[in-house]
Amino acid sequence: MTAALPAMTAARALSAGRVHRSMSRRISASIVAMALGAVGCGLPVPSPSPPASEPPTAAPIGTPQPTPAPTGTPAPQGTPGPSLTTGGLTWALGPTESTTVTVPLDYDRPTAGTITLAVVRHRVSNPSQRIGTLFLNPGGPGASGVDMLSRADRLLPPGIADRFDLVSWDPRGVGLSRGLTCPDRATIARAEALDPDPETKAAIAAYAAVFGDVAAQCQAASGDLLPYLSEANTARDMDAIRAAMDETTISYYGWSYGTYLGYLYATMFPTRLRAAVLDGPVDPTLDLQGRDDGQARGFEAAFDQVMALCASATACPFYNGGKPAKAYAELMARLDRQPVAAGTGKLGRGEALTGVITFLYADDPQPLMQALADAQRGNGETLLATAHFYYEQVDLGSYLATSCLDAAHLPTPGAIESAFAKTRVAAPEFAAYVVLADAYGCLAWPVEASPVTVGAPPAGLPPILILASRYDPATPPFMAQPLADALGTGVVLMRDGLGHTTGGSMLTNPCLSDAAAAYLTRLNTPAPGTVCKDPPPTFAP
């Protein structure tokens, strides 16, 4: 997500093997389909020099900022292997090339300390066909670009990897770029079990307690780093990597929260951007509560659509006489009263809803309906495994570190409860997990927000392609036009289908993939109002 629970974005999981082995092959395959990229931590690079205690000041939007000269060395690879030096960087060779780029921790005080970023590249096999370099960011915030790159060909239009060198990196505070290691597993387990329909002050206070502990653990583990993990700094890092590679201009493809990074890069460095595809748009004009309210409505709309599809198909595993929504409400009420068996554990309502949220990222409703049917029969293993899988792959500390810096958020518990009550009217099933998690996480966060003000679009931007999906739960389609307007040159293409971002539809929807490929290779934009419809989903009993 781009707000609330951290996103299982286009880069949504590290490995299907980490899902409980007893899950059916069909369910595991669905998780793989949702999780075409990667989220997670790797070994951190060496710590930077002690930073200044003063937080950075965001550079003004619309003016390219001077980039202090970065330095590069090969990324850690164990036994030294062959290497290649290009553009001032030395790359360790392999199926994916790797290097590191060292950048200022605080761009306003470049001598106050540094952080080293892990960078990876996949080069075109035929240089004569090469158009340029395409930078990729999987979103999150908190998702690993290093892990995602090997799966990028399943997310991009077919053939694009043959025309562009693909480059990605672990953003500051993520994975191999001094990734945060907070919170601990016990705290994550408490987050999994939070009441998704809190009716009492005590139930709401549990959110404050859990996310207060997340903030305290992150401050204790990485307090020196937290002030510098804004997405604006990540945009500056991206330009530092571009400069280190000696590229005059770059193209960009960002998913989910990566669309906000694309917005920032475009408006900070407009003359250095050849093209950008922003897939799963985030509205840059909204504060955190505005994003959360929209996202809760997006999840509610996606869930309602999935239930409507099931109600119209007798083959749907959760058909229940054409009343799956009624059966779902009864199932969740039963899980609230009495959790059901789930392997060696128990599935309660909170874990079940986390599992449902995870499945809604996919463009195939069959696995969710099968998991609900299993739980209805007393076997909650798939939903519980999916809930665990979500939290195993999501970097909660990195997510909050960036989210809470990037957007203004609610200042008091009273304001949080009022906003929750308002969102709950429109999105009763998902309001708590979306609004309360973010709001209490950021209320307790030890660093104040430093949001970037959206101003007039800069001159010189190329047309930018924005891909929205009609039933995207995490970045709902009504966020697309505000992003296009903020850029000034944005062109929206709508995918009529389920799931977060275009995901696997790039391989199954020629209307979509042809339009994206035409834009990236020839800078041709689709006609205004273009809609690309996914094949209709099917069910099997």
Coordinates of C-alpha atoms in Angstrom, one line a residue:
M1 CA 0.0 0.0 0.0
T2 CA 1.0 3.5 -0.3
A3 CA -0.4 4.4 3.0
A4 CA -1.7 2.5 6.1
L5 CA -0.3 -1.0 6.1
P6 CA 2.9 -0.9 4.1
A7 CA 2.6 -1.8 0.5
M8 CA 3.0 -5.1 -1.1
T9 CA 3.6 -3.1 -4.2
A10 CA 4.6 -4.3 -7.7
A11 CA 7.6 -5.6 -5.7
R12 CA 5.5 -7.5 -3.2
A13 CA 7.4 -10.5 -1.9
L14 CA 10.9 -11.9 -1.4
S15 CA 10.2 -15.6 -2.0
A16 CA 7.1 -17.8 -2.4
G17 CA 9.1 -20.5 -0.5
R18 CA 8.6 -18.4 2.7
V19 CA 4.9 -19.0 2.5
H20 CA 3.9 -22.0 4.7
R21 CA 4.7 -25.1 2.8
S22 CA 1.4 -26.7 3.5
M23 CA -0.4 -24.1 1.4
S24 CA -1.8 -25.6 -1.8
R25 CA 0.2 -25.2 -4.9
R26 CA -2.6 -23.1 -6.4
I27 CA -2.5 -20.7 -3.5
S28 CA 1.3 -20.5 -3.5
A29 CA 1.2 -19.7 -7.3
S30 CA -1.2 -16.9 -6.6
I31 CA 1.1 -15.4 -4.0
V32 CA 3.9 -15.6 -6.6
A33 CA 1.7 -13.8 -9.1
M34 CA 1.0 -11.0 -6.6
A35 CA 4.6 -10.9 -5.6
L36 CA 6.5 -10.4 -8.8
G37 CA 9.1 -8.3 -7.2
A38 CA 10.7 -8.2 -3.7
V39 CA 10.2 -6.6 -0.4
G40 CA 12.6 -7.2 2.4
C41 CA 15.9 -6.5 4.1
G42 CA 19.3 -7.8 3.2
L43 CA 22.7 -7.2 5.0
P44 CA 23.2 -3.5 5.6
V45 CA 26.2 -1.8 4.1
P46 CA 28.7 -0.2 6.6
S47 CA 27.3 2.6 8.7
P48 CA 27.9 6.1 7.5
S49 CA 29.8 8.7 9.4
P50 CA 28.0 10.3 12.3
P51 CA 25.4 12.6 10.9
A52 CA 24.5 16.1 11.8
S53 CA 21.8 16.4 14.4
E54 CA 19.8 18.9 12.4
P55 CA 17.2 17.4 9.9
P56 CA 17.5 18.3 6.3
T57 CA 15.6 21.1 4.6
A58 CA 13.8 20.0 1.4
A59 CA 15.1 21.6 -1.7
P60 CA 12.7 23.7 -3.7
I61 CA 10.7 21.8 -6.3
G62 CA 11.2 22.7 -9.9
T63 CA 14.9 23.5 -9.9
P64 CA 17.5 20.9 -10.5
Q65 CA 19.6 20.6 -7.3
P66 CA 23.4 20.4 -7.5
T67 CA 24.4 16.8 -6.9
P68 CA 27.7 16.4 -4.9
A69 CA 30.0 14.0 -6.7
P70 CA 29.1 10.4 -5.6
T71 CA 31.7 7.7 -5.3
G72 CA 31.3 4.1 -6.4
T73 CA 32.8 0.8 -5.5
P74 CA 31.7 -2.8 -6.2
A75 CA 28.9 -4.1 -4.1
P76 CA 29.9 -6.9 -1.6
Q77 CA 30.0 -10.2 -3.5
G78 CA 32.1 -12.5 -1.3
T79 CA 34.9 -13.9 -3.4
P80 CA 36.0 -11.1 -5.9
G81 CA 34.9 -11.8 -9.4
P82 CA 35.2 -10.1 -12.8
S83 CA 34.4 -6.5 -12.9
L84 CA 33.7 -3.7 -15.5
T85 CA 34.3 0.0 -15.1
T86 CA 32.0 2.3 -16.9
G87 CA 30.9 5.9 -16.3
G88 CA 33.2 6.2 -13.2
L89 CA 31.7 3.1 -11.5
T90 CA 33.1 -0.3 -11.2
W91 CA 30.5 -3.0 -11.6
A92 CA 30.8 -6.6 -10.3
L93 CA 29.8 -8.8 -13.2
G94 CA 27.2 -11.6 -13.1
P95 CA 23.7 -12.2 -14.4
T96 CA 22.9 -8.9 -12.6
E97 CA 25.8 -6.4 -12.3
S98 CA 26.2 -4.7 -9.0
T99 CA 28.0 -1.7 -7.5
T100 CA 27.6 0.9 -4.7
V101 CA 27.2 4.6 -4.8
T102 CA 28.0 6.7 -1.8
V103 CA 26.0 9.9 -1.3
P104 CA 25.5 12.6 1.3
L105 CA 23.3 11.7 4.2
D106 CA 22.1 15.3 4.2
Y107 CA 22.2 17.1 0.9
D108 CA 22.1 20.5 2.6
R109 CA 25.3 19.5 4.6
P110 CA 27.2 17.2 2.2
T111 CA 30.2 17.0 4.5
A112 CA 28.2 15.9 7.5
G113 CA 28.1 12.2 6.7
T114 CA 27.4 9.7 3.9
I115 CA 25.3 6.7 3.2
T116 CA 26.2 3.9 0.7
L117 CA 23.5 2.7 -1.7
A118 CA 23.5 -0.8 -3.3
V119 CA 22.8 -0.5 -7.0
V120 CA 22.1 -3.2 -9.6
R121 CA 21.9 -3.2 -13.4
H122 CA 20.8 -5.5 -16.2
R123 CA 22.3 -4.5 -19.5
V124 CA 20.8 -5.1 -22.9
S125 CA 22.3 -8.1 -24.7
N126 CA 22.5 -6.2 -28.0
P127 CA 23.9 -2.7 -27.5
S128 CA 22.8 -1.7 -31.1
Q129 CA 19.2 -2.0 -29.9
R130 CA 19.8 0.1 -26.7
I131 CA 17.7 3.3 -26.3
G132 CA 19.1 4.2 -22.9
T133 CA 18.8 3.5 -19.2
L134 CA 15.5 2.8 -17.4
F135 CA 15.6 3.3 -13.6
L136 CA 13.1 1.2 -11.7
N137 CA 11.6 1.7 -8.2
P138 CA 9.1 -0.8 -6.7
G139 CA 7.5 1.6 -4.2
G140 CA 6.6 0.7 -0.7
P141 CA 8.0 2.9 0.6
G142 CA 10.5 0.4 1.9
A143 CA 10.7 -2.1 -1.0
S144 CA 14.0 -3.4 -2.2
G145 CA 14.9 -2.5 -5.8
V146 CA 17.9 -4.9 -5.6
D147 CA 15.6 -7.8 -5.0
M148 CA 13.0 -6.6 -7.6
L149 CA 15.3 -6.3 -10.6
S150 CA 15.5 -10.0 -11.4
R151 CA 11.7 -10.1 -11.7
A152 CA 11.3 -6.9 -13.6
D153 CA 10.7 -8.5 -16.9
R154 CA 7.4 -9.8 -15.6
L155 CA 6.3 -6.3 -14.7
L156 CA 7.4 -4.4 -17.7
P157 CA 6.0 -4.5 -21.2
P158 CA 7.5 -7.4 -23.2
G159 CA 10.7 -6.5 -25.0
I160 CA 11.5 -3.4 -22.9
A161 CA 14.5 -5.2 -21.2
D162 CA 15.9 -5.7 -24.7
R163 CA 15.9 -1.9 -25.4
F164 CA 17.0 -0.4 -22.1
D165 CA 19.6 -1.1 -19.5
L166 CA 17.6 -1.7 -16.3
V167 CA 18.9 -0.1 -13.1
S168 CA 17.5 -0.2 -9.6
W169 CA 18.8 0.2 -6.1
D170 CA 17.9 -0.2 -2.4
P171 CA 16.8 3.2 -1.3
R172 CA 18.4 4.7 1.8
G173 CA 17.2 2.8 4.9
V174 CA 16.2 -0.3 2.9
G175 CA 17.9 -3.7 2.5
L176 CA 21.5 -3.4 1.5
S177 CA 21.5 0.4 1.8
R178 CA 21.7 0.4 5.6
G179 CA 18.2 -1.1 5.9
L180 CA 16.3 -0.6 9.1
T181 CA 15.9 -3.7 11.3
C182 CA 12.9 -2.5 13.3
P183 CA 10.4 -3.6 14.7
D184 CA 11.0 -7.0 16.1
R185 CA 8.9 -10.1 15.3
A186 CA 6.9 -10.0 18.5
T187 CA 5.7 -6.4 17.7
I188 CA 4.8 -7.4 14.2
A189 CA 2.7 -10.3 15.6
R190 CA 0.9 -7.9 17.8
A191 CA 0.2 -5.7 14.7
E192 CA -1.2 -8.8 12.9
A193 CA -3.7 -9.5 15.7
L194 CA -5.1 -6.0 16.1
D195 CA -8.9 -5.7 16.1
P196 CA -9.9 -4.7 12.6
D197 CA -13.2 -3.4 13.9
P198 CA -12.4 -1.6 17.1
E199 CA -15.5 -0.6 19.0
T200 CA -14.0 0.4 22.3
K201 CA -11.4 2.9 23.5
A202 CA -9.2 0.0 24.6
A203 CA -9.3 -1.6 21.2
I204 CA -8.3 1.7 19.6
A205 CA -5.6 2.3 22.2
A206 CA -4.1 -1.1 21.2
Y207 CA -3.1 0.5 17.9
A208 CA -1.4 3.4 19.7
A209 CA 0.5 0.9 21.9
V210 CA 1.7 -1.3 19.1
F211 CA 2.8 1.5 16.7
G212 CA 4.2 3.5 19.6
D213 CA 6.5 0.5 20.2
V214 CA 7.4 0.4 16.5
A215 CA 8.5 4.0 16.7
A216 CA 10.5 3.5 19.9
Q217 CA 12.3 0.5 18.5
C218 CA 13.2 2.3 15.3
Q219 CA 14.5 5.3 17.3
A220 CA 16.6 3.0 19.4
A221 CA 18.0 1.1 16.5
S222 CA 18.5 3.8 13.9
G223 CA 17.7 7.2 15.4
D224 CA 20.7 8.8 13.6
L225 CA 19.3 7.8 10.2
L226 CA 15.6 8.5 10.6
P227 CA 15.7 12.3 9.8
Y228 CA 17.1 11.6 6.3
L229 CA 14.8 9.0 4.9
S230 CA 12.4 11.2 3.0
E231 CA 11.4 10.4 -0.6
A232 CA 12.8 13.7 -1.7
N233 CA 16.2 12.6 -0.6
T234 CA 15.7 9.3 -2.5
A235 CA 15.0 11.5 -5.6
R236 CA 18.3 13.2 -5.0
D237 CA 20.0 9.8 -4.6
M238 CA 18.5 8.7 -7.9
D239 CA 20.1 11.7 -9.6
A240 CA 23.4 11.0 -7.9
I241 CA 23.3 7.5 -9.3
R242 CA 22.5 8.9 -12.7
A243 CA 25.5 11.3 -12.4
A244 CA 27.8 8.5 -11.3
M245 CA 26.7 6.5 -14.3
D246 CA 27.5 9.5 -16.6
E247 CA 24.0 9.4 -18.0
T248 CA 22.8 12.8 -19.3
T249 CA 19.1 11.8 -19.2
I250 CA 17.3 8.7 -17.9
S251 CA 13.9 7.1 -18.3
Y252 CA 12.0 5.9 -15.2
Y253 CA 9.3 3.3 -14.3
G254 CA 7.8 3.4 -10.8
W255 CA 5.1 1.4 -9.2
S256 CA 2.8 2.4 -6.3
Y257 CA 4.7 4.7 -4.0
G258 CA 7.4 4.8 -6.7
T259 CA 5.0 7.0 -8.6
Y260 CA 5.5 9.7 -5.9
L261 CA 9.2 9.3 -6.3
G262 CA 8.7 9.7 -10.1
Y263 CA 6.7 12.9 -9.4
L264 CA 9.5 14.3 -7.1
Y265 CA 12.3 13.4 -9.6
A266 CA 10.3 14.9 -12.5
T267 CA 9.7 18.2 -10.7
M268 CA 13.2 18.5 -9.1
F269 CA 15.2 17.4 -12.2
P270 CA 12.9 18.0 -15.2
T271 CA 15.7 18.3 -17.8
R272 CA 17.2 15.0 -16.8
L273 CA 14.1 12.9 -17.5
R274 CA 13.5 11.4 -20.9
A275 CA 10.3 9.6 -20.1
A276 CA 8.5 8.2 -17.0
V277 CA 5.8 5.6 -16.5
L278 CA 4.0 5.9 -13.1
D279 CA 2.0 2.8 -12.4
G280 CA -0.4 2.8 -9.5
P281 CA -0.6 6.6 -8.9
V282 CA -0.3 8.4 -5.6
D283 CA -1.9 11.8 -5.4
P284 CA 0.9 14.2 -4.3
T285 CA -1.5 16.9 -3.1
L286 CA -2.9 14.9 -0.2
D287 CA -1.7 14.7 3.3
L288 CA -1.5 11.3 5.0
Q289 CA -5.1 11.2 6.2
G290 CA -6.3 12.1 2.7
R291 CA -4.3 9.3 1.2
D292 CA -5.5 6.9 3.9
D293 CA -9.1 7.8 3.4
G294 CA -8.8 7.3 -0.3
Q295 CA -7.0 4.0 0.2
A296 CA -9.6 2.6 2.6
R297 CA -12.3 3.5 0.0
G298 CA -10.1 1.8 -2.7
F299 CA -9.9 -1.5 -0.7
E300 CA -13.6 -1.4 0.0
A301 CA -14.4 -0.9 -3.7
A302 CA -12.0 -3.7 -4.8
F303 CA -13.5 -6.0 -2.1
D304 CA -17.1 -5.2 -3.2
Q305 CA -16.2 -6.0 -6.8
V306 CA -14.6 -9.3 -6.0
M307 CA -17.7 -10.3 -4.0
A308 CA -19.9 -9.2 -6.8
L309 CA -18.0 -11.3 -9.3
C310 CA -18.2 -14.3 -6.9
A311 CA -22.0 -13.8 -6.5
S312 CA -22.5 -14.0 -10.2
A313 CA -20.5 -17.2 -10.7
T314 CA -21.8 -20.5 -9.3
A315 CA -18.2 -21.9 -9.8
C316 CA -16.9 -19.5 -7.2
P317 CA -15.6 -21.5 -4.2
F318 CA -17.3 -19.0 -1.8
Y319 CA -20.5 -18.7 -3.8
N320 CA -22.8 -19.5 -0.8
G321 CA -26.0 -19.4 -2.8
G322 CA -25.1 -16.2 -4.5
K323 CA -24.6 -14.3 -1.2
P324 CA -20.8 -14.4 -0.6
A325 CA -20.8 -11.0 1.1
K326 CA -23.3 -12.2 3.7
A327 CA -21.3 -15.3 4.2
Y328 CA -18.1 -13.3 4.7
A329 CA -19.7 -11.1 7.3
E330 CA -20.9 -14.2 9.2
L331 CA -17.4 -15.8 8.9
M332 CA -15.6 -12.7 10.3
A333 CA -18.1 -12.4 13.1
R334 CA -17.4 -16.1 14.0
L335 CA -13.7 -15.6 13.8
D336 CA -14.1 -12.7 16.2
R337 CA -15.9 -14.9 18.7
Q338 CA -13.8 -18.0 18.2
P339 CA -10.7 -18.3 16.1
V340 CA -10.4 -21.5 13.9
A341 CA -7.5 -23.9 13.5
A342 CA -4.8 -22.9 11.1
G343 CA -2.1 -25.6 11.1
T344 CA -0.3 -25.2 14.4
G345 CA -1.8 -21.8 15.0
K346 CA -5.2 -20.1 15.1
L347 CA -6.9 -17.7 12.7
G348 CA -8.7 -14.8 14.3
R349 CA -10.5 -11.9 12.6
G350 CA -7.4 -9.6 12.6
E351 CA -5.2 -12.2 10.9
A352 CA -8.0 -13.0 8.5
L353 CA -8.4 -9.4 7.4
T354 CA -4.7 -9.1 6.8
G355 CA -4.9 -12.2 4.6
V356 CA -7.8 -10.7 2.7
I357 CA -6.0 -7.4 2.2
T358 CA -3.0 -9.3 0.8
F359 CA -5.1 -11.3 -1.7
L360 CA -6.8 -8.1 -2.9
Y361 CA -3.4 -7.0 -4.4
A362 CA -3.8 -9.8 -7.0
D363 CA -5.7 -9.6 -10.2
D364 CA -7.1 -13.1 -9.8
P365 CA -9.9 -13.5 -7.2
Q366 CA -10.0 -17.3 -7.2
P367 CA -7.3 -17.8 -4.4
L368 CA -9.1 -15.4 -2.0
M369 CA -12.4 -17.1 -2.5
Q370 CA -10.8 -20.5 -2.0
A371 CA -9.1 -19.3 1.2
L372 CA -12.4 -17.9 2.5
A373 CA -14.2 -21.2 1.7
D374 CA -11.5 -23.1 3.5
A375 CA -11.9 -20.9 6.6
Q376 CA -15.6 -21.3 6.5
R377 CA -15.1 -25.0 6.7
G378 CA -12.8 -24.6 9.7
N379 CA -9.4 -24.5 8.1
G380 CA -7.8 -21.1 8.4
E381 CA -4.3 -22.1 7.4
T382 CA -4.2 -20.3 4.0
L383 CA -5.5 -17.0 5.4
L384 CA -3.1 -17.2 8.4
A385 CA -0.1 -18.1 6.2
T386 CA -0.9 -15.2 3.9
A387 CA -1.1 -12.8 6.8
H388 CA 2.2 -14.0 8.1
F389 CA 3.6 -13.8 4.5
Y390 CA 2.6 -10.1 4.2
Y391 CA 4.3 -9.1 7.4
E392 CA 7.4 -11.2 6.7
Q393 CA 7.9 -9.4 3.4
V394 CA 7.0 -5.8 4.4
D395 CA 9.6 -3.6 6.0
L396 CA 7.4 -1.8 8.5
G397 CA 10.1 0.4 9.9
S398 CA 11.3 1.7 6.5
Y399 CA 7.7 2.2 5.5
L400 CA 6.9 4.4 8.4
A401 CA 10.2 6.2 8.3
T402 CA 9.5 7.6 4.9
S403 CA 5.7 7.9 5.1
C404 CA 5.9 9.9 8.3
L405 CA 8.4 12.3 6.9
D406 CA 6.7 12.8 3.5
A407 CA 3.2 13.9 4.5
A408 CA 1.6 15.9 7.2
H409 CA -0.4 13.7 9.6
L410 CA -2.9 14.0 12.3
P411 CA -1.6 15.7 15.5
T412 CA -3.6 14.2 18.3
P413 CA -5.5 11.0 19.3
G414 CA -8.7 13.0 19.2
A415 CA -8.1 14.0 15.6
I416 CA -7.2 10.4 14.7
E417 CA -10.5 9.0 16.2
S418 CA -12.5 11.7 14.4
A419 CA -10.9 10.8 11.1
F420 CA -11.3 7.1 11.7
A421 CA -15.0 7.6 12.4
K422 CA -15.5 9.5 9.1
T423 CA -13.6 7.0 7.0
R424 CA -15.4 4.1 8.6
V425 CA -18.7 5.3 7.2
A426 CA -17.5 4.8 3.6
A427 CA -15.1 1.9 4.2
P428 CA -16.3 0.0 7.3
E429 CA -14.2 -3.2 6.6
F430 CA -10.8 -1.5 6.0
A431 CA -10.9 1.8 7.8
A432 CA -9.2 0.7 11.0
Y433 CA -6.3 -1.1 9.4
V434 CA -5.7 1.8 7.0
V435 CA -6.3 4.9 9.1
L436 CA -5.3 3.8 12.6
A437 CA -2.1 2.0 11.7
D438 CA -0.7 5.0 9.8
A439 CA -2.0 7.7 12.1
Y440 CA -0.7 6.2 15.3
G441 CA 2.5 5.1 13.7
C442 CA 3.2 8.7 12.6
L443 CA 1.9 10.3 15.8
A444 CA 4.6 8.4 17.8
W445 CA 7.3 8.8 15.1
P446 CA 10.4 10.6 16.6
V447 CA 11.0 12.8 13.5
E448 CA 8.6 15.6 12.4
A449 CA 7.2 15.5 8.9
S450 CA 8.8 17.7 6.2
P451 CA 6.3 17.4 3.3
V452 CA 7.1 18.9 -0.1
T453 CA 4.7 21.5 -1.3
V454 CA 3.1 20.8 -4.7
G455 CA 3.7 23.9 -6.8
A456 CA 3.2 24.8 -10.5
P457 CA 4.6 22.2 -12.9
P458 CA 8.1 23.0 -14.1
A459 CA 8.8 23.8 -17.7
G460 CA 10.5 21.3 -19.9
L461 CA 8.9 18.1 -18.7
P462 CA 8.2 15.4 -21.3
P463 CA 4.8 13.7 -21.5
I464 CA 4.5 11.3 -18.6
L465 CA 2.4 8.1 -18.8
I466 CA 0.2 7.4 -15.7
L467 CA -1.3 3.9 -15.5
A468 CA -4.3 3.5 -13.2
S469 CA -6.4 0.4 -12.5
R470 CA -10.1 0.6 -12.0
Y471 CA -10.2 -1.7 -8.9
D472 CA -6.7 -1.0 -7.5
P473 CA -7.2 -1.2 -3.8
A474 CA -4.0 0.5 -2.6
T475 CA -3.7 3.3 -5.2
P476 CA -7.3 3.8 -6.4
P477 CA -7.9 5.3 -9.8
F478 CA -9.2 8.6 -8.6
M479 CA -5.7 9.5 -7.6
A480 CA -4.5 9.4 -11.2
Q481 CA -5.8 12.8 -12.5
P482 CA -4.5 14.9 -9.6
L483 CA -1.1 13.4 -10.2
A484 CA -1.4 14.2 -14.0
D485 CA -2.4 17.7 -13.2
A486 CA 0.5 18.2 -10.7
L487 CA 2.9 17.2 -13.4
G488 CA 1.2 19.2 -16.1
T489 CA 2.2 16.7 -18.8
G490 CA 0.6 13.6 -17.4
V491 CA -1.5 11.3 -19.6
V492 CA -3.7 8.8 -17.9
L493 CA -4.4 5.3 -19.3
M494 CA -7.0 3.2 -17.4
R495 CA -6.7 -0.5 -16.9
D496 CA -10.2 -2.1 -16.3
G497 CA -9.3 -4.9 -14.0
L498 CA -8.5 -6.1 -10.4
G499 CA -5.3 -5.8 -8.4
H500 CA -2.7 -3.3 -7.4
T501 CA -0.8 -1.7 -10.3
T502 CA -0.9 -3.3 -13.7
G503 CA 1.2 -6.2 -12.4
G504 CA 0.8 -9.3 -14.4
S505 CA -1.5 -7.6 -16.9
M506 CA 1.5 -6.5 -18.8
L507 CA 1.8 -10.1 -20.0
T508 CA -2.0 -10.7 -20.7
N509 CA -3.4 -7.3 -21.8
P510 CA -1.9 -6.3 -25.2
C511 CA -3.8 -3.0 -25.2
L512 CA -1.9 -2.1 -22.0
S513 CA 1.5 -3.4 -22.9
D514 CA 1.5 -2.1 -26.4
A515 CA 0.6 1.4 -25.2
A516 CA 3.3 1.4 -22.5
A517 CA 5.9 0.0 -24.9
A518 CA 5.1 2.6 -27.5
Y519 CA 5.5 5.3 -25.0
L520 CA 8.8 4.1 -23.6
T521 CA 10.4 3.3 -27.0
R522 CA 8.9 6.1 -29.2
L523 CA 7.4 8.6 -26.6
N524 CA 4.0 8.1 -28.2
T525 CA 1.2 8.6 -25.6
P526 CA -2.2 6.9 -25.8
A527 CA -5.3 9.0 -26.8
P528 CA -7.0 10.7 -23.8
G529 CA -9.6 8.4 -22.2
T530 CA -8.0 5.2 -23.4
V531 CA -9.2 2.2 -21.4
C532 CA -7.6 -1.3 -21.6
K533 CA -9.8 -4.0 -20.3
D534 CA -8.3 -7.1 -18.7
P535 CA -9.7 -10.5 -19.7
P536 CA -12.6 -11.4 -17.3
P537 CA -11.6 -13.4 -14.2
T538 CA -12.8 -17.0 -14.0
F539 CA -13.5 -19.3 -11.1
A540 CA -13.2 -23.0 -10.4
P541 CA -15.0 -24.8 -7.6

